[in-house]
Amino acid sequence: MPDSLETTLRNATIAVLVENEAGILARVVGLFSGRGYNIESLTVAPVDADRRLSRITIVTSGTDMVIEQIKAQLDRLVPVHKVSDLTLEGPHIARELALIKVVGKGEARMEALRLADAFRARVVDATIESFVFEMTGAGEKLDAFIALMRPIGLAEVSRTGVVAIARGPGGFEA
Amino acid sequence: MSATLQTAETRTMTGAEIVLQALKDNGVEVIFGYPGGAVLPLYDALFQQNAIRHILVRHEQAAVHAAEGYARSTGKVGVVLVTSGPGATNAVTGLVDALMDSIPVICLTGQVPTHLIGNDAFQEADTTGITRPATKHNYLVKDIRKLAGTVHEAFYVAKSGRPGPVVIDLPKDILIGKGPYSEAPQAPHRSYRPQTEPDMASIRAAVRLLKGARRPIVYAGGGVINAGPEASRLLNEFVHMTRMPCTNTLMGLGAFPAEDPQFLGMLGMHGTYEANLAMHGCDVMLNIGARFDDRVTGRLNAFSPNSKKIHADIDPSSINKNVKVDVAIVGDAGAVLKALIECWQADEQPQDRAAIAEWWRAIDGWRGTGCLQYRQEGSIIKPQHAVKRLYEITREMGRETFITTEVGQHQMWAAQYFGFQKPNRWMTSGGLGTMGYGLPAAMGVQIAHPDALVIDIAGEASILMNIQEMGTLAQYRLPVKVFILNNEYMGMVRQWQELLHGSRYSESYSEALPDFVRLAEAFHARGMRVTEASQLDDAIREMIAHPGPVIADIAVAKDENCFPMIPSGAAHNEMILAPGQKGGVTGVTDEGKVLV
Ligand SMILES: Cc1ncc(C[n+]2csc(CCOP(=O)(O)OP(=O)(O)O)c2C)c(N)n1
Ligand SMILES: [Mg+2]
């Protein structure tokens, strides 16, 4: 039964180079919702002002067949220049940035600071009853730090979602 | 500012003039449209020129279907012009129809002026938002300097790669404002460059499989038709030189001649017994320009279980979408066929002719079932017979004939009993299954082929969905023939209710039908009603001979079902045949019931 063989899910981090134009994000997001694909994280920003290019990083999951579909579907959008499955195409670096607000007094404050130091989180705002930490890293590292802050006084979290790039000299040209 | 330099490349015009100039430069001769406030500047510009003819439809959905009929029957891009708001939303069904069937259409929509966008202005709709998933691509032009380039690009996008509909949303201030005109750019598109030439390694892999095949089959779809008539000629050549059986999808009918002995008929849900069993039993399948649609494959995990599959498609996203294949070929169907022929001839490996002959004996056995046989007895006209006689009579007359259909049983009977010898003669709504497609599509075909015989094979329910277009036929003296197989039921719905829902005919009876003869007359057309089998041939001849539009209301058997049928969720070898025919099975599984 060919379709039941195709049930193992995998994660994929997909980089998409697109024209920086109105509506492009709606096209990509609409494609995912319309075809029922997962989006675990999506980030977008212009990366080349002269050539009007933006880069989208999408973390998704699916069977190999579905991930192939996602790439092919993205690739046929008219303003898409290039699509790359970073997970498949070799080693890559994935990073995320989080801003984490922790509220508390006394010993809790000290504990928060000690842990932040251990995780290399930076204090970017402080009052006598709060901190905002900035932290960059792999998603799991952020998750771990946030989990530790919860009993101490976690008040608010803002995360960017994943950005990723392949290791080594190879480029991702339009 | 100094006076603008007027060279051939940059002339200053109004936005409306720029649009028309760009249409002309892209070879447009006719557009189908309906006016309104937001597009009045374009209508004013149209009024002041003669190069482009405007056909005034009676509903914007019909404008898109007409453009589809025009495009499918000519291979050109069909062009539509509608106003903002309701004009654009009315066009949406047609756009999705063109998207599903890969038809190149450009739809110009009016829009409120740029400074009002987002303010819920009168007749404002978020047209690019609404049509994003309804089109191959869409544009909102907010800068007149980009207008000409956008129209040129829209033509390129609509017709290159896998064709499809493109919307250009045109705010009124852009149409009124002045800006530069530029010719179509020579440089390749920045990001959209679909592959048309196949990769030779995949061609060689395909030929290796096909040469070694003992039970091969060619399964060709609408992609062959979209690739132009030369692709159909090459398909012919390839199938003959390889002695393989060939089946066509609903969209592909005409790509291979119906009367060729190597043709097995249409495949899929209402395909022939021989085509479906050959698909099920083959050892190598060559899919060219088709997309393993669910109407074709039936239950996926039972689809052609023992074959190696080769899939050639211009759209890489069609490959490995539903069915995992062994050899993928990305390219234009014509280019792929040409490469396959050359590679086949150069390849030394002999074909196992004895095995192929054996395969043909099996196929001939299935053919012997006569799955499309029916008995025309008594005075009640069988719908199959009506289509068959229509086919035979038009064939005797030898006139260039184009067929469109609505959606339902009559559509399937048309596909089964009307033989197409050439591509671009058959227009039907395949992917979306849009009732109301046939009459406006026929209009578009007739505009493109004024002297041809154009017939819409219709159902009495579907025809009412765009019946207002009888007015357009009258205005432009388009002699389209509407051939209604009137079974007084939404027959296809009734058939599913009979087979899947215990014959509970919920809301599928065509109650309170109009008198189609008087309805035709009200629209200045000829009306005919036929109730006796003995009158059928004469009525068909009379309909064809009449120089103007005709509605022929053919009263047919009310409870006829369309067979063969692969019920939803069943496999190709689990076909239901007509009562009295041997070889099929009966029944629909519970899993099948959830499918459409
Ligand atoms: C716009 C639209 N609405 C509903 C359907 C569902 N549908 C498919 S066939 C059919 C009945 C068509 O009846 P008729 O035109 O009389 O054709 P018949 O099947 O009787 O030949 C319906 C309602 C559809 N395909 N399109
Ligand atoms: Mg009917």
PDB file of N, CA, C and O in Angstrom, chain B residues 460-485:
ATOM      1  N   GLU B 460     -31.063  20.015 -18.136  1.00  0.00           N
ATOM      2  CA  GLU B 460     -32.106  21.032 -17.937  1.00  0.00           C
ATOM      3  C   GLU B 460     -31.872  21.852 -16.677  1.00  0.00           C
ATOM      4  O   GLU B 460     -32.321  22.993 -16.589  1.00  0.00           O
ATOM      5  N   ALA B 461     -31.126  21.278 -15.701  1.00  0.00           N
ATOM      6  CA  ALA B 461     -30.847  22.061 -14.490  1.00  0.00           C
ATOM      7  C   ALA B 461     -29.678  23.013 -14.729  1.00  0.00           C
ATOM      8  O   ALA B 461     -29.773  24.213 -14.474  1.00  0.00           O
ATOM      9  N   SER B 462     -28.591  22.499 -15.267  1.00  0.00           N
ATOM     10  CA  SER B 462     -27.400  23.332 -15.492  1.00  0.00           C
ATOM     11  C   SER B 462     -27.673  24.529 -16.393  1.00  0.00           C
ATOM     12  O   SER B 462     -27.147  25.623 -16.156  1.00  0.00           O
ATOM     13  N   ILE B 463     -28.460  24.299 -17.434  1.00  0.00           N
ATOM     14  CA  ILE B 463     -28.606  25.362 -18.440  1.00  0.00           C
ATOM     15  C   ILE B 463     -29.205  26.617 -17.805  1.00  0.00           C
ATOM     16  O   ILE B 463     -28.932  27.738 -18.233  1.00  0.00           O
ATOM     17  N   LEU B 464     -29.994  26.413 -16.738  1.00  0.00           N
ATOM     18  CA  LEU B 464     -30.628  27.581 -16.120  1.00  0.00           C
ATOM     19  C   LEU B 464     -29.619  28.431 -15.348  1.00  0.00           C
ATOM     20  O   LEU B 464     -29.924  29.555 -14.962  1.00  0.00           O
ATOM     21  N   MET B 465     -28.428  27.894 -15.119  1.00  0.00           N
ATOM     22  CA  MET B 465     -27.456  28.656 -14.327  1.00  0.00           C
ATOM     23  C   MET B 465     -26.815  29.816 -15.080  1.00  0.00           C
ATOM     24  O   MET B 465     -26.241  30.704 -14.470  1.00  0.00           O
ATOM     25  N   ASN B 466     -26.837  29.771 -16.406  1.00  0.00           N
ATOM     26  CA  ASN B 466     -26.367  30.939 -17.157  1.00  0.00           C
ATOM     27  C   ASN B 466     -27.249  31.195 -18.378  1.00  0.00           C
ATOM     28  O   ASN B 466     -26.770  31.626 -19.430  1.00  0.00           O
ATOM     29  N   ILE B 467     -28.545  30.939 -18.210  1.00  0.00           N
ATOM     30  CA  ILE B 467     -29.486  31.016 -19.326  1.00  0.00           C
ATOM     31  C   ILE B 467     -29.582  32.429 -19.894  1.00  0.00           C
ATOM     32  O   ILE B 467     -29.905  32.640 -21.058  1.00  0.00           O
ATOM     33  N   GLN B 468     -29.250  33.418 -19.029  1.00  0.00           N
ATOM     34  CA  GLN B 468     -29.317  34.816 -19.477  1.00  0.00           C
ATOM     35  C   GLN B 468     -28.444  35.077 -20.696  1.00  0.00           C
ATOM     36  O   GLN B 468     -28.655  36.038 -21.431  1.00  0.00           O
ATOM     37  N   GLU B 469     -27.472  34.195 -20.953  1.00  0.00           N
ATOM     38  CA  GLU B 469     -26.568  34.404 -22.082  1.00  0.00           C
ATOM     39  C   GLU B 469     -27.249  34.188 -23.431  1.00  0.00           C
ATOM     40  O   GLU B 469     -26.677  34.491 -24.477  1.00  0.00           O
ATOM     41  N   MET B 470     -28.479  33.672 -23.412  1.00  0.00           N
ATOM     42  CA  MET B 470     -29.256  33.618 -24.648  1.00  0.00           C
ATOM     43  C   MET B 470     -29.364  35.025 -25.231  1.00  0.00           C
ATOM     44  O   MET B 470     -29.422  35.210 -26.445  1.00  0.00           O
ATOM     45  N   GLY B 471     -29.371  36.007 -24.350  1.00  0.00           N
ATOM     46  CA  GLY B 471     -29.418  37.405 -24.798  1.00  0.00           C
ATOM     47  C   GLY B 471     -28.163  37.780 -25.570  1.00  0.00           C
ATOM     48  O   GLY B 471     -28.221  38.498 -26.581  1.00  0.00           O
ATOM     49  N   THR B 472     -27.033  37.301 -25.117  1.00  0.00           N
ATOM     50  CA  THR B 472     -25.779  37.586 -25.817  1.00  0.00           C
ATOM     51  C   THR B 472     -25.780  36.914 -27.190  1.00  0.00           C
ATOM     52  O   THR B 472     -25.346  37.507 -28.186  1.00  0.00           O
ATOM     53  N   LEU B 473     -26.276  35.663 -27.232  1.00  0.00           N
ATOM     54  CA  LEU B 473     -26.352  34.963 -28.527  1.00  0.00           C
ATOM     55  C   LEU B 473     -27.181  35.787 -29.510  1.00  0.00           C
ATOM     56  O   LEU B 473     -26.821  35.937 -30.679  1.00  0.00           O
ATOM     57  N   ALA B 474     -28.298  36.315 -29.005  1.00  0.00           N
ATOM     58  CA  ALA B 474     -29.177  37.085 -29.887  1.00  0.00           C
ATOM     59  C   ALA B 474     -28.466  38.351 -30.368  1.00  0.00           C
ATOM     60  O   ALA B 474     -28.458  38.665 -31.564  1.00  0.00           O
ATOM     61  N   GLN B 475     -27.849  39.064 -29.440  1.00  0.00           N
ATOM     62  CA  GLN B 475     -27.230  40.345 -29.798  1.00  0.00           C
ATOM     63  C   GLN B 475     -26.162  40.177 -30.872  1.00  0.00           C
ATOM     64  O   GLN B 475     -26.074  40.983 -31.791  1.00  0.00           O
ATOM     65  N   TYR B 476     -25.343  39.139 -30.733  1.00  0.00           N
ATOM     66  CA  TYR B 476     -24.219  38.988 -31.676  1.00  0.00           C
ATOM     67  C   TYR B 476     -24.509  37.952 -32.772  1.00  0.00           C
ATOM     68  O   TYR B 476     -23.608  37.548 -33.491  1.00  0.00           O
ATOM     69  N   ARG B 477     -25.777  37.511 -32.842  1.00  0.00           N
ATOM     70  CA  ARG B 477     -26.189  36.516 -33.838  1.00  0.00           C
ATOM     71  C   ARG B 477     -25.266  35.307 -33.839  1.00  0.00           C
ATOM     72  O   ARG B 477     -24.751  34.881 -34.879  1.00  0.00           O
ATOM     73  N   LEU B 478     -25.045  34.774 -32.663  1.00  0.00           N
ATOM     74  CA  LEU B 478     -24.166  33.606 -32.540  1.00  0.00           C
ATOM     75  C   LEU B 478     -25.037  32.351 -32.636  1.00  0.00           C
ATOM     76  O   LEU B 478     -25.892  32.134 -31.777  1.00  0.00           O
ATOM     77  N   PRO B 479     -24.834  31.549 -33.683  1.00  0.00           N
ATOM     78  CA  PRO B 479     -25.762  30.423 -33.914  1.00  0.00           C
ATOM     79  C   PRO B 479     -25.487  29.192 -33.058  1.00  0.00           C
ATOM     80  O   PRO B 479     -25.528  28.051 -33.534  1.00  0.00           O
ATOM     81  N   VAL B 480     -25.205  29.382 -31.781  1.00  0.00           N
ATOM     82  CA  VAL B 480     -24.934  28.262 -30.868  1.00  0.00           C
ATOM     83  C   VAL B 480     -26.185  27.395 -30.728  1.00  0.00           C
ATOM     84  O   VAL B 480     -27.297  27.908 -30.648  1.00  0.00           O
ATOM     85  N   LYS B 481     -25.970  26.072 -30.703  1.00  0.00           N
ATOM     86  CA  LYS B 481     -27.087  25.145 -30.487  1.00  0.00           C
ATOM     87  C   LYS B 481     -27.015  24.586 -29.074  1.00  0.00           C
ATOM     88  O   LYS B 481     -25.985  24.038 -28.681  1.00  0.00           O
ATOM     89  N   VAL B 482     -28.101  24.765 -28.333  1.00  0.00           N
ATOM     90  CA  VAL B 482     -28.159  24.208 -26.980  1.00  0.00           C
ATOM     91  C   VAL B 482     -28.979  22.922 -27.061  1.00  0.00           C
ATOM     92  O   VAL B 482     -30.159  22.950 -27.396  1.00  0.00           O
ATOM     93  N   PHE B 483     -28.323  21.816 -26.777  1.00  0.00           N
ATOM     94  CA  PHE B 483     -28.926  20.493 -26.939  1.00  0.00           C
ATOM     95  C   PHE B 483     -29.159  19.944 -25.529  1.00  0.00           C
ATOM     96  O   PHE B 483     -28.250  19.417 -24.896  1.00  0.00           O
ATOM     97  N   ILE B 484     -30.383  20.117 -25.025  1.00  0.00           N
ATOM     98  CA  ILE B 484     -30.664  19.759 -23.631  1.00  0.00           C
ATOM     99  C   ILE B 484     -31.106  18.298 -23.535  1.00  0.00           C
ATOM    100  O   ILE B 484     -32.083  17.908 -24.168  1.00  0.00           O
ATOM    101  N   LEU B 485     -30.380  17.512 -22.745  1.00  0.00           N
ATOM    102  CA  LEU B 485     -30.849  16.158 -22.419  1.00  0.00           C
ATOM    103  C   LEU B 485     -31.712  16.328 -21.175  1.00  0.00           C
ATOM    104  O   LEU B 485     -31.213  16.371 -20.051  1.00  0.00           O
TER     105      LEU B 485
END
